[in-house]
Short mmCIF file of C-alpha atoms and ligand atoms in Angstrom, two decimals:
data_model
loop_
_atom_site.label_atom_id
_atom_site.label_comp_id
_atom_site.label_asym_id
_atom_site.label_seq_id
_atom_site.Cartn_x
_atom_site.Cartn_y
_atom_site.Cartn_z
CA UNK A 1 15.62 -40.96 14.63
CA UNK A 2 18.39 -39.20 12.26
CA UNK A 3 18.77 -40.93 8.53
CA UNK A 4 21.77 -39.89 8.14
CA UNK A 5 24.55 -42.13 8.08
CA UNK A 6 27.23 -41.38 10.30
CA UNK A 7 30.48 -42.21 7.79
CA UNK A 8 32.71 -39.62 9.63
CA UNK A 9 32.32 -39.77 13.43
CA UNK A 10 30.68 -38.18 15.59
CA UNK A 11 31.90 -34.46 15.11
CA UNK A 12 31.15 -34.54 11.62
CA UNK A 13 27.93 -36.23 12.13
CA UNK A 14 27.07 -32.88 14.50
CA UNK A 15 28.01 -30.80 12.30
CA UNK A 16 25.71 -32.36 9.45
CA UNK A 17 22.97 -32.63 11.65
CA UNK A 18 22.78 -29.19 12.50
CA UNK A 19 22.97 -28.42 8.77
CA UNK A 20 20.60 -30.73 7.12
CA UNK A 21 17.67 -29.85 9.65
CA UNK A 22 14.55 -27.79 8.56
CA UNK A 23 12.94 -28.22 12.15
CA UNK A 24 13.24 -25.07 12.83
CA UNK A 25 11.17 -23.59 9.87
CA UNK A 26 8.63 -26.94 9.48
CA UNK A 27 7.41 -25.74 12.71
CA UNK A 28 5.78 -22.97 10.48
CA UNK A 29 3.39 -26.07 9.70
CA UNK A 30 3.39 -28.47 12.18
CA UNK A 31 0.07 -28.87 12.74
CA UNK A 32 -0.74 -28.89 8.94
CA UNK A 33 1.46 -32.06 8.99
CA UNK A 34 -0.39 -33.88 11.69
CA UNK A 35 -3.79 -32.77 9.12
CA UNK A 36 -2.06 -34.44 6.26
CA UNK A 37 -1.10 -37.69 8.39
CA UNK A 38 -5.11 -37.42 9.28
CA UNK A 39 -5.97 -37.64 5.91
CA UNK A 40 -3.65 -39.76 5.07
CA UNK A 41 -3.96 -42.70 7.67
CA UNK A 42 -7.90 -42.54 7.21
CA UNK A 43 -7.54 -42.50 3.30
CA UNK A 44 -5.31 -46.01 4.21
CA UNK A 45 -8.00 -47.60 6.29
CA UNK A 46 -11.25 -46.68 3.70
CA UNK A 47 -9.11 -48.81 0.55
CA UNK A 48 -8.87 -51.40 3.04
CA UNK A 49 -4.39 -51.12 3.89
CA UNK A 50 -4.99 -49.78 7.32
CA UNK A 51 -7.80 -52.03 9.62
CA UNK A 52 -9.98 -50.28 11.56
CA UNK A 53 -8.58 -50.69 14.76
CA UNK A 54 -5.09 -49.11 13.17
CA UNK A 55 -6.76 -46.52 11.91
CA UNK A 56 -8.43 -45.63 15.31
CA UNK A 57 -4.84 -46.08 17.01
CA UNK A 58 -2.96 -43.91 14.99
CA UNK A 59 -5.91 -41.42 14.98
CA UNK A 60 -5.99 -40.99 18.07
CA UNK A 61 -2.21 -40.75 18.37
CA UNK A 62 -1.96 -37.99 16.12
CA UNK A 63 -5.23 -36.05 17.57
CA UNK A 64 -3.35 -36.12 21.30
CA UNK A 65 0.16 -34.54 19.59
CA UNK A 66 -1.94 -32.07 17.82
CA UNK A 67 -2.88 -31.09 21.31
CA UNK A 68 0.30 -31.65 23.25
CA UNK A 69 1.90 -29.01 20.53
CA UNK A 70 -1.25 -26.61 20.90
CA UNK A 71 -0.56 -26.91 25.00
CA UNK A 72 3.24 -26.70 24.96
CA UNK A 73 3.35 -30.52 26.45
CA UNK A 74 5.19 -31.64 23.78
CA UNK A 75 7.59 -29.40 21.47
CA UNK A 76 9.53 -31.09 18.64
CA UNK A 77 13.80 -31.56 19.47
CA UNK A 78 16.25 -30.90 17.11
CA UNK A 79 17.49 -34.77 17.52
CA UNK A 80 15.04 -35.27 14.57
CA UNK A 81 15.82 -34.33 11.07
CA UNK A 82 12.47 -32.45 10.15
CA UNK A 83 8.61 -32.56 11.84
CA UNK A 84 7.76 -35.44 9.93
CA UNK A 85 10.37 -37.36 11.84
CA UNK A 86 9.72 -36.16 14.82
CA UNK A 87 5.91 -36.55 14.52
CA UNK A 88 6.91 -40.23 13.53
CA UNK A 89 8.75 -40.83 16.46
CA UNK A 90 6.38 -39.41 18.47
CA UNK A 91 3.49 -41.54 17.39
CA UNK A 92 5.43 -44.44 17.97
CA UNK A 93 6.44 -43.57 21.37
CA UNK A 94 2.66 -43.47 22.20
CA UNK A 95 1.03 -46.11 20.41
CA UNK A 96 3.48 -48.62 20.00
CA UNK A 97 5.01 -50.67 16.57
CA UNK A 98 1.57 -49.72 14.42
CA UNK A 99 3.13 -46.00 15.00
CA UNK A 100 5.25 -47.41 12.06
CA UNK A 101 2.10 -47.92 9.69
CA UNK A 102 1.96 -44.16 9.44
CA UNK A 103 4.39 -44.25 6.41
CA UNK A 104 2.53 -47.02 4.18
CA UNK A 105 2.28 -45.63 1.02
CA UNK A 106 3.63 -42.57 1.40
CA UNK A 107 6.87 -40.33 1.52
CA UNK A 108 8.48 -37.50 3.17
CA UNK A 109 8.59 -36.33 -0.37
CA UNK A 110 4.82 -36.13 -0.89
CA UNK A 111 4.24 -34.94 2.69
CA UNK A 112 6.34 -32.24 2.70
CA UNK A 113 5.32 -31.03 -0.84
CA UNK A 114 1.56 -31.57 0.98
CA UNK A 115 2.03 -29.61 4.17
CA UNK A 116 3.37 -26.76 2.43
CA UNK A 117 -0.12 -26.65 0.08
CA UNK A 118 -1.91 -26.71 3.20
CA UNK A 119 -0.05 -24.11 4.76
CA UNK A 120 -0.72 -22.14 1.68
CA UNK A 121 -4.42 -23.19 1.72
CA UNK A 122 -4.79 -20.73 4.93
CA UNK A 123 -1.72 -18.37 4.53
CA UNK A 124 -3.06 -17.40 1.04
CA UNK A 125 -6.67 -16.50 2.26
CA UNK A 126 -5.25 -14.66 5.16
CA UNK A 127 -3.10 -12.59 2.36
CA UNK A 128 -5.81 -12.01 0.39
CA UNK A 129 -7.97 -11.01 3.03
CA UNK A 130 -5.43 -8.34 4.34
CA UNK A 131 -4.86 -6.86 0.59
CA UNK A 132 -8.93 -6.95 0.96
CA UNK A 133 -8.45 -4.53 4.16
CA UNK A 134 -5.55 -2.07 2.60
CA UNK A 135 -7.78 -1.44 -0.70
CA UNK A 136 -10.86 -0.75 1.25
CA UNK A 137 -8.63 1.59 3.23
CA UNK A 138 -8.12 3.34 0.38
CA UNK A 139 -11.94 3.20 -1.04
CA UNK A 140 -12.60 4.80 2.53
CA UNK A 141 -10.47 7.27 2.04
CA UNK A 142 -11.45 8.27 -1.56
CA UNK A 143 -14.92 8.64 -0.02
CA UNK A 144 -13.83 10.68 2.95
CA UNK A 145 -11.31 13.36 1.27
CA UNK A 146 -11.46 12.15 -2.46
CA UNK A 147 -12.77 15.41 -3.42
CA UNK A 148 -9.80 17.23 -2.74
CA UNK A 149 -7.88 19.08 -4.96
CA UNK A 150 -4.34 18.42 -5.34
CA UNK A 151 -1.39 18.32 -8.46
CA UNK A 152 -1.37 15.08 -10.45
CA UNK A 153 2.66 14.61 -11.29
CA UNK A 154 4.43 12.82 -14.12
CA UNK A 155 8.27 13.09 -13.53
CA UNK A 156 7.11 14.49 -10.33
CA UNK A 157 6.61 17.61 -11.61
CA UNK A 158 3.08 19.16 -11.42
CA UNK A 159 1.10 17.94 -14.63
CA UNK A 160 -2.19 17.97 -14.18
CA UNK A 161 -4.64 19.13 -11.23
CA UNK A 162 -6.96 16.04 -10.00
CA UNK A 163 -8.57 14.71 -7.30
CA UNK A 164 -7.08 13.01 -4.56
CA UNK A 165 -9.72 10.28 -5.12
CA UNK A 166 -8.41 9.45 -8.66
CA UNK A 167 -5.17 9.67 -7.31
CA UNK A 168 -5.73 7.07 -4.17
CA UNK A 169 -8.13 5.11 -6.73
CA UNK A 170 -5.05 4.49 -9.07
CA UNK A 171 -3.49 2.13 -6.09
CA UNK A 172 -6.78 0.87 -5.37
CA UNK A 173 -6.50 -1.10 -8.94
CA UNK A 174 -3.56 -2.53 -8.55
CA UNK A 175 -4.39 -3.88 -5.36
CA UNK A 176 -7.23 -5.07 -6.75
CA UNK A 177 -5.42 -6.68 -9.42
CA UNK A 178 -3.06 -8.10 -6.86
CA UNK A 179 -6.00 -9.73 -5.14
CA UNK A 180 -7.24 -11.22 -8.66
CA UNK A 181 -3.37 -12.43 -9.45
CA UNK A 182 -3.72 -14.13 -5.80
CA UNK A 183 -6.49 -15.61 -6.33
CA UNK A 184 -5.48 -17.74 -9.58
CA UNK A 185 -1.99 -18.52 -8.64
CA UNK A 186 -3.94 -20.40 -5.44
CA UNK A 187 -6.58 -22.12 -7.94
CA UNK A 188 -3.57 -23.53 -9.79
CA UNK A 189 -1.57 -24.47 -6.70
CA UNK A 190 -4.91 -25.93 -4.88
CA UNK A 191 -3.75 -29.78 -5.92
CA UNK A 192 -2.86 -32.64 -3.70
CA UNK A 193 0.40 -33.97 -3.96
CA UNK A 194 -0.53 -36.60 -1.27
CA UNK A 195 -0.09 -40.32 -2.12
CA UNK A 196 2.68 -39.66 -5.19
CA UNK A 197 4.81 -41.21 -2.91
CA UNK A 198 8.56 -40.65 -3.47
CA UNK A 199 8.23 -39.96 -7.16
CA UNK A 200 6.40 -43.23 -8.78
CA UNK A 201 3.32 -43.60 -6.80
CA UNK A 202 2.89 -46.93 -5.14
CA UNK A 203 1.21 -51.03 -5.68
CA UNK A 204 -0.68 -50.22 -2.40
CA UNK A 205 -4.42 -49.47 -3.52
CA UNK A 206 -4.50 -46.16 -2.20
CA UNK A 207 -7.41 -43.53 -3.10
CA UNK A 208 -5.50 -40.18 -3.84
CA UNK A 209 -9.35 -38.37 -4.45
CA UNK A 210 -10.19 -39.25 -0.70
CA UNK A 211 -7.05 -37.65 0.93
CA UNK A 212 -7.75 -34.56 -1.39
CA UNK A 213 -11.02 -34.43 -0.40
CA UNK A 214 -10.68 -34.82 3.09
CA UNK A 215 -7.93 -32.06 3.18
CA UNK A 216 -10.50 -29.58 1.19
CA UNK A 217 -7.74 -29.35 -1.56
CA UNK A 218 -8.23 -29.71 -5.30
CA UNK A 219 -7.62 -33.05 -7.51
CA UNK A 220 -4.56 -34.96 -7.26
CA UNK A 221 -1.57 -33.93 -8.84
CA UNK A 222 -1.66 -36.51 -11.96
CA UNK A 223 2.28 -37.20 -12.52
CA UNK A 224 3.82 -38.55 -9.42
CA UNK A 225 7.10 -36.75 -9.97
CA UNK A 226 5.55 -33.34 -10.69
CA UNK A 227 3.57 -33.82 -7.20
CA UNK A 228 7.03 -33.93 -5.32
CA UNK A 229 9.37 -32.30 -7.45
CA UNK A 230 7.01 -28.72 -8.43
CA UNK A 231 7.17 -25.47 -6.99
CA UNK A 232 5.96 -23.49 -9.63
CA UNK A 233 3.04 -22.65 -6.76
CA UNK A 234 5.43 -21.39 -4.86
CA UNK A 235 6.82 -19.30 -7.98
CA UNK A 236 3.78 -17.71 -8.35
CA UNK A 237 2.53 -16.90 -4.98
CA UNK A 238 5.70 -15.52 -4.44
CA UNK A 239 5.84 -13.16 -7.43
CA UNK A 240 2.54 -12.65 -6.76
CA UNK A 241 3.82 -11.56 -2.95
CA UNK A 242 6.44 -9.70 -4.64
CA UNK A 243 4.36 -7.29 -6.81
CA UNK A 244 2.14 -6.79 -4.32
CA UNK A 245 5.21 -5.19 -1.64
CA UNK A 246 6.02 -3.46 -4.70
CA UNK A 247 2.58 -2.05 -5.00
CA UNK A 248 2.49 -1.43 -1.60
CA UNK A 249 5.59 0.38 -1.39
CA UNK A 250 4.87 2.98 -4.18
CA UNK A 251 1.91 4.01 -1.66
CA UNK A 252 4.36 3.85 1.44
CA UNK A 253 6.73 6.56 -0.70
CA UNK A 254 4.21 8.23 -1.64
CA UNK A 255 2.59 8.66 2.27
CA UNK A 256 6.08 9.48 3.46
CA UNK A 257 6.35 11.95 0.35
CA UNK A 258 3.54 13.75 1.25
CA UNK A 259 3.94 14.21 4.58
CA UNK A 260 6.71 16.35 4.09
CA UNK A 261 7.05 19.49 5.01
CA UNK A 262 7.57 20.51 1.27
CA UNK A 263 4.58 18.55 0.45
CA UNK A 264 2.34 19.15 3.73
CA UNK A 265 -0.73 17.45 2.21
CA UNK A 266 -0.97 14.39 4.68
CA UNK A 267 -0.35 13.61 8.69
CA UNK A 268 -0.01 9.97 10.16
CA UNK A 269 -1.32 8.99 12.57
CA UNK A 270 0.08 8.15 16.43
CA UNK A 271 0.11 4.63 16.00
CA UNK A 272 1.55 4.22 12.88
CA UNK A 273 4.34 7.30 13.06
CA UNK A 274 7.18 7.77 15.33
CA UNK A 275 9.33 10.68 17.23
CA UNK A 276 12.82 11.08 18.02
CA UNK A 277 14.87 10.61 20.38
CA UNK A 278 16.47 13.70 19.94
CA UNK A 279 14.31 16.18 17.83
CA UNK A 280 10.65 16.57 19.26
CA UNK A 281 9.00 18.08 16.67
CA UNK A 282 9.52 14.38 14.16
CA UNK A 283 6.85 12.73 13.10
CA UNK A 284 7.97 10.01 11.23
CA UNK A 285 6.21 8.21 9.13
CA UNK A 286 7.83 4.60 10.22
CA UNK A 287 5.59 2.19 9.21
CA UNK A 288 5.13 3.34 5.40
CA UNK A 289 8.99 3.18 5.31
CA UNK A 290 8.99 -0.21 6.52
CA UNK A 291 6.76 -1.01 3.98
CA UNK A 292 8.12 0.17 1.27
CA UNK A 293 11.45 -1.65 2.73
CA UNK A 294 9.99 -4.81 3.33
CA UNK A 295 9.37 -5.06 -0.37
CA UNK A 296 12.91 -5.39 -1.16
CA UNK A 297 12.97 -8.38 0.81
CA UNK A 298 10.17 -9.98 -0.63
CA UNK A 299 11.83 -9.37 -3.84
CA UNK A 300 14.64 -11.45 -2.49
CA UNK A 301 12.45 -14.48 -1.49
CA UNK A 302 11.46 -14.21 -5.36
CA UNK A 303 14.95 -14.09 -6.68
CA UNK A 304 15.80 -16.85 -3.69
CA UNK A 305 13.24 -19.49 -5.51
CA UNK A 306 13.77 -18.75 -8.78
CA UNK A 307 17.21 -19.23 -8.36
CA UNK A 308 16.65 -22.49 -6.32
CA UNK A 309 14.52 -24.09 -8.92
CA UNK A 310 16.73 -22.87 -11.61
CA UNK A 311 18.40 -26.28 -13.02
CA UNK A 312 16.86 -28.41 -11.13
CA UNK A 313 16.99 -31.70 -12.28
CA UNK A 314 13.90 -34.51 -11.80
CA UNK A 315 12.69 -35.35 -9.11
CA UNK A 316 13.07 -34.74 -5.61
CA UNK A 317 16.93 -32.90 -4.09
CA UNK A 318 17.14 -32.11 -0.71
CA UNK A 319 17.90 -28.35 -2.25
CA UNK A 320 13.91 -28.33 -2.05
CA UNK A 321 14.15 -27.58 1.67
CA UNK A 322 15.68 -24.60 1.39
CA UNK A 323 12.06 -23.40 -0.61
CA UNK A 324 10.25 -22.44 2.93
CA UNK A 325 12.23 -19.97 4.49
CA UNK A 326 11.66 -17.40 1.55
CA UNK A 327 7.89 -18.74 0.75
CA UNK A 328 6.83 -18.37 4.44
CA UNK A 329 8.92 -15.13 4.10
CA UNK A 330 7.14 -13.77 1.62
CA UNK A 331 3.82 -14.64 2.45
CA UNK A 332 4.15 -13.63 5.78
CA UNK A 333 5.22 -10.50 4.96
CA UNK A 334 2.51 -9.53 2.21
CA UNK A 335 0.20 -10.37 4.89
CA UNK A 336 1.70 -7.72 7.51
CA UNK A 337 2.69 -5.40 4.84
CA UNK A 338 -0.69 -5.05 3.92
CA UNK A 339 -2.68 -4.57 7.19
CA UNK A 340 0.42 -2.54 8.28
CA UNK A 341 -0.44 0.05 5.71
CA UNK A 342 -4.37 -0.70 5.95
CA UNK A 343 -4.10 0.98 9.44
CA UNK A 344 -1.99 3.61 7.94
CA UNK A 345 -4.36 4.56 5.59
CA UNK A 346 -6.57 4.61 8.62
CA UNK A 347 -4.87 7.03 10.58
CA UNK A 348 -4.15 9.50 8.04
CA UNK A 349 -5.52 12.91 8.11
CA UNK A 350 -5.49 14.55 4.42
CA UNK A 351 -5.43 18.78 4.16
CA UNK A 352 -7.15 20.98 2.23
CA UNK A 353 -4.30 22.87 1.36
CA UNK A 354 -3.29 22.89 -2.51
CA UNK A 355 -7.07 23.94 -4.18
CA UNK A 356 -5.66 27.63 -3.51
CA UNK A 357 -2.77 27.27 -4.33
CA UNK A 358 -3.15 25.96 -7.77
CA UNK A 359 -5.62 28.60 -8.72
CA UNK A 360 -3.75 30.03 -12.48
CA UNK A 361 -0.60 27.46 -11.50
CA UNK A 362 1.19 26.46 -14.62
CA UNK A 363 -0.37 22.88 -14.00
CA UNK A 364 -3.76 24.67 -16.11
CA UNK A 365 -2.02 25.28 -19.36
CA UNK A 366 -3.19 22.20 -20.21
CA UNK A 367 -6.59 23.48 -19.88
CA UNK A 368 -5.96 26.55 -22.22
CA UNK A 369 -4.37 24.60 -24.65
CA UNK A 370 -7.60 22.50 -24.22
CA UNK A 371 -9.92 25.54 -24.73
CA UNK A 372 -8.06 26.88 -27.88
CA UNK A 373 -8.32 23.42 -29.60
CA UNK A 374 -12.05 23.53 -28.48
CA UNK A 375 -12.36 26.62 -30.48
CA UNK A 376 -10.81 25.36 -33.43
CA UNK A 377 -7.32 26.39 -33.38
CA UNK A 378 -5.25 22.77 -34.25
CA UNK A 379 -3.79 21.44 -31.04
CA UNK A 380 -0.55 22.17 -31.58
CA UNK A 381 -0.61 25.28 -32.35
CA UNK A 382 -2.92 25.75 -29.04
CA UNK A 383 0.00 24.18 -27.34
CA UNK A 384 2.43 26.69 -28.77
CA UNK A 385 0.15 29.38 -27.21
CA UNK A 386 -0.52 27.93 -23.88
CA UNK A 387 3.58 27.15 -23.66
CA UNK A 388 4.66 31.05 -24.78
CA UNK A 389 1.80 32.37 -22.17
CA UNK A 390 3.93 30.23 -19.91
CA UNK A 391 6.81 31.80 -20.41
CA UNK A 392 5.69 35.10 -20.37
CA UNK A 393 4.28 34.59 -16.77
CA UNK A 394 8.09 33.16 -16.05
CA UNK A 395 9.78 36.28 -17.36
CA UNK A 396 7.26 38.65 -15.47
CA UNK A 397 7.24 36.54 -12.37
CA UNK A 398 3.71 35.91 -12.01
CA UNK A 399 1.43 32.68 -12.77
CA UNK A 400 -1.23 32.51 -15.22
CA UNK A 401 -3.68 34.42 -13.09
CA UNK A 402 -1.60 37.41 -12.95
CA UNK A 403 -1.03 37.59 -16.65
CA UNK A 404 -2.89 41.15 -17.71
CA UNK A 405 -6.02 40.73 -19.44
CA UNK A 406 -4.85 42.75 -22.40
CA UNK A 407 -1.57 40.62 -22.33
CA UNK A 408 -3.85 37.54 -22.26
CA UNK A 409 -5.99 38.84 -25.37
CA UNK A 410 -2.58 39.10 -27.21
CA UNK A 411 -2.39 35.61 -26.99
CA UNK A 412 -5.88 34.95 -28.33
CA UNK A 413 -8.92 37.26 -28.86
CA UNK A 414 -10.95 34.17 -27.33
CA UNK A 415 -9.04 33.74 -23.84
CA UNK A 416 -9.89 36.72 -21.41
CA UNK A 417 -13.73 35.71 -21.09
CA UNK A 418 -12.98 32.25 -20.53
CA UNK A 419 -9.77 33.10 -18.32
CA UNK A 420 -11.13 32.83 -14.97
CA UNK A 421 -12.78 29.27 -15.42
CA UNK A 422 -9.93 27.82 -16.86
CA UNK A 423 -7.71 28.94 -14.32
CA UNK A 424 -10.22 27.38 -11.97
CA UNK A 425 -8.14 23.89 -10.50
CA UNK A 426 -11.58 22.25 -9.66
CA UNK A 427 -13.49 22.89 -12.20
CA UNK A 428 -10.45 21.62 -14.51
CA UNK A 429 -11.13 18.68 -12.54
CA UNK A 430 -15.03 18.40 -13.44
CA UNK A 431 -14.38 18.32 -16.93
CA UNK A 432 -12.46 15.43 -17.56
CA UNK A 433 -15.41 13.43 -17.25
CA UNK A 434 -13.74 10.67 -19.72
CA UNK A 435 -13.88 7.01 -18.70
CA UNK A 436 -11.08 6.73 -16.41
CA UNK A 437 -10.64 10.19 -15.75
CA UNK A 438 -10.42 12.75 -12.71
CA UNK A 439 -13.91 14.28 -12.48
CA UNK A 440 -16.21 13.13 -9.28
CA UNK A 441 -18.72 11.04 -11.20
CA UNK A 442 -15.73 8.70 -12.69
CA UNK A 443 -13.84 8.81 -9.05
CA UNK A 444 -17.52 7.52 -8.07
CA UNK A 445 -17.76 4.91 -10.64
CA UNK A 446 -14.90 3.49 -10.07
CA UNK A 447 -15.11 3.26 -5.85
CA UNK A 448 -18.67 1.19 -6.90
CA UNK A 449 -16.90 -0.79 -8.96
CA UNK A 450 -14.12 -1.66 -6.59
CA UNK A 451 -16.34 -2.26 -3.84
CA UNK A 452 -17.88 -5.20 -5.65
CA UNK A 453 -14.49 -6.79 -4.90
CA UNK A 454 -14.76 -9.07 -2.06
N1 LIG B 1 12.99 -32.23 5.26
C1 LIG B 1 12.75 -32.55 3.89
C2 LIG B 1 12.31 -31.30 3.10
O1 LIG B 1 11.99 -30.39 3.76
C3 LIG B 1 11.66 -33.56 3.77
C4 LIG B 1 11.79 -34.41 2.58
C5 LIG B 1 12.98 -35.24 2.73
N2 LIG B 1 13.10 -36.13 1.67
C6 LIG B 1 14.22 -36.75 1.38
N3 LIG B 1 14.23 -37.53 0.37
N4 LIG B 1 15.33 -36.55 2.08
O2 LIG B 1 12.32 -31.22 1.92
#
């Protein structure tokens, strides 16, 4: 049951065919098209179009293909332009001319703008439910080895020494705020679109609040043409998608990063890492890269809409098909992306191994700096200091804590009884007890907070 019309014969009509279908990805949301013909047909018979015998025909009809396609009975052919067609055809086959009284009032246009919604309507929820999972990974893991010690980078060179919990807490918020974004793109995209019709609504007395109810999705769209012709929801959930992989895949460089052998701070897991064929000591850490890959495609399925929409003129073009590949792309991929790394996080076995090592590292001269502006020397001037004691230590070879005390008292009469806590990486941790900052009781705070999220 093709509508196209075959001007050219039957090679060109082949060729056509092949090109205009979206079977292949409406399959995505089959059965969210038979829920939307539900709704629909029993929307029809409550304002009276449909009688009640109709109704119950075409009910039924469309209950018994929503099981053939969940046995594998009946599977959709590419004879048929898209699944509305072919669920069309279907119906008719098995109940007859009334099979035909599916379409009253409606349009492809409105039914494929619905089905998508619906797919959304679960798709979303399973998103947000993964990005749920990956940043209570990461709350787990800021309980179970937040406390470590290790250098805080800007420029990735050593700034600052912190805890691994701020660190890991710093993704944790943008997830977070990933999960919040989510969340109101879907509350502006959770509208019906069922019953504009092709673009003008219809004179049939249909009840647009009953199919939205009965589909559990918000209010009707209230312009006709902006129900079929939108996809600003699929703009945002996209981005949305988008920043999220890109999230994700700063924390999938930063897990490969540190599993180094430079870096040595982190091991993956079995599951989640790989060997090599050919050298048996690898370990690598596959699934972050993949992660932090799969956000470039995402990105694409962005730049793939936006581009599709861009210039679009009112109200429905057949250009709108092309909109599901890189949605469902997108979507589909936050979701996997997310639990993918979830299980990373998982898996991962933090060490102990940098609390030593930063004991009088250059990353403290922050903290002398610090101490001299505590005692009243201006802060820049402190910074001078701390910065020349840091060159001294480079000229002599040594760090900080090798620095002679007499050398050190050179410096400033204040800094030799004072040396050995400020050259302490922990406790420089334990005083930045700011809002926000690195010391346990804010690393704390913040995993409370956080957890509220649900
Ligand atoms: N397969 C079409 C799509 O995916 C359904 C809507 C077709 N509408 C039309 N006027 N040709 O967008």
């Amino acid at each position: 049951m093709g509508l196209l019309r075959d001007r050219f014969g039957d090679g060109a009509a082949a060729r056509m065919q092949a090109f205009a279908s979206s079977l292949e990805v409406d399959l995505e949301m089959i059965e969210q098209d038979i829920t939307g013909s539900l709704a629909h047909v029993r929307m029809l018979g409550e304002v009276g179009v449909l009688e009640d015998a109709e109704v119950e025909a075409l009910v039924d009809g469309l209950t018994e293909i929503g099981e053939e396609l969940a046995s594998g009975t009946w599977v959709p052919t590419d004879e048929h332009e898209d699944i509305h067609m072919a669920v069309e055809a279907r119906l008719t086959e098995k109940v007859g001319a009334v099979g035909g009284k599916l379409h009253t009032a409606r349009s492809r246009n409105d039914q494929v703008a619905t089905d998508v919604r619906l797919w959304l309507q679960q798709h979303v929820a399973e998103v947000r439910a993964a990005l749920i999972e990956l940043m209570t990974a990461l709350l787990d893991r800021v309980e179970a080895d937040g406390s470590l010690v290790i250098p805080g980078y800007t420029h990735l060179q050593r700034g600052q020494p912190i805890l691994l919990g701020h660190h890991l807490l710093a993704h944790a918020w943008a997830i977070a705020r990933d999960i919040g974004r989510l969340d109101d793109a879907w509350k502006r995209a959770n509208r019906s679109p069922l019953g504009a019709c092709a673009m003008a609504g219809t004179g049939f007395p249909i009840d647009r609040d009953v199919s939205a109810d009965l589909l559990g999705l918000g209010a009707p769209i209230d312009n006709a043409m902006d129900a079929v012709a939108s996809r600003d929801h699929a703009l945002e959930i996209s981005a949305t998608c988008a920043i999220a992989c890109t999230h994700m895949s700063r924390i999938a460089e930063e897990l490969v990063l540190w599993s180094t052998a430079e870096f040595a701070l982190v091991r993956h897991g079995d599951s989640y890492s790989t060997g090599s064929s050919i050298m048996p000591q690898k370990r690598n850490a596959d699934a972050a890269e993949l992660v932090r890959g799969r956000a470039a495609r995402v990105q694409g399925d962005l730049a793939a809409l936006l581009s599709l929409l861009r210039g679009q003129p009112m109200a429905y073009n057949r250009d709108l098909q092309e909109d599901r590949r890189a949605l469902f792309d997108a979507v589909r991929s936050t979701h996997d992306s997310a639990r993918v790394l979830a299980g990373t996080i998982q898996e991962l076995q933090f060490v102990d191994r940098f609390e030593d090592e930063l004991h009088g590292d250059f990353s403290l001269a922050t903290e002398i700096a610090d101490a001299l502006a505590g005692a009243a020397v201006p802060f820049r001037e402190a910074h001078g200091i701390s910065a020349r004691m840091v060159r001294w230590c480079e000229e002599h070879g040594c760090n900080l804590a090798g620095m002679p005390v007499e050398v050190t008292a050179e410096f400033h009469a204040s800094l030799p009884d004072h040396m050995a806590e400020l050259l302490d990486p922990r406790a420089a941790t334990a005083r930045r007890t700011s809002r926000g900052g690195t010391a346990q009781s804010e690393v704390d705070r913040q995993v409370a907070a956080l957890r509220q999220l649900s």
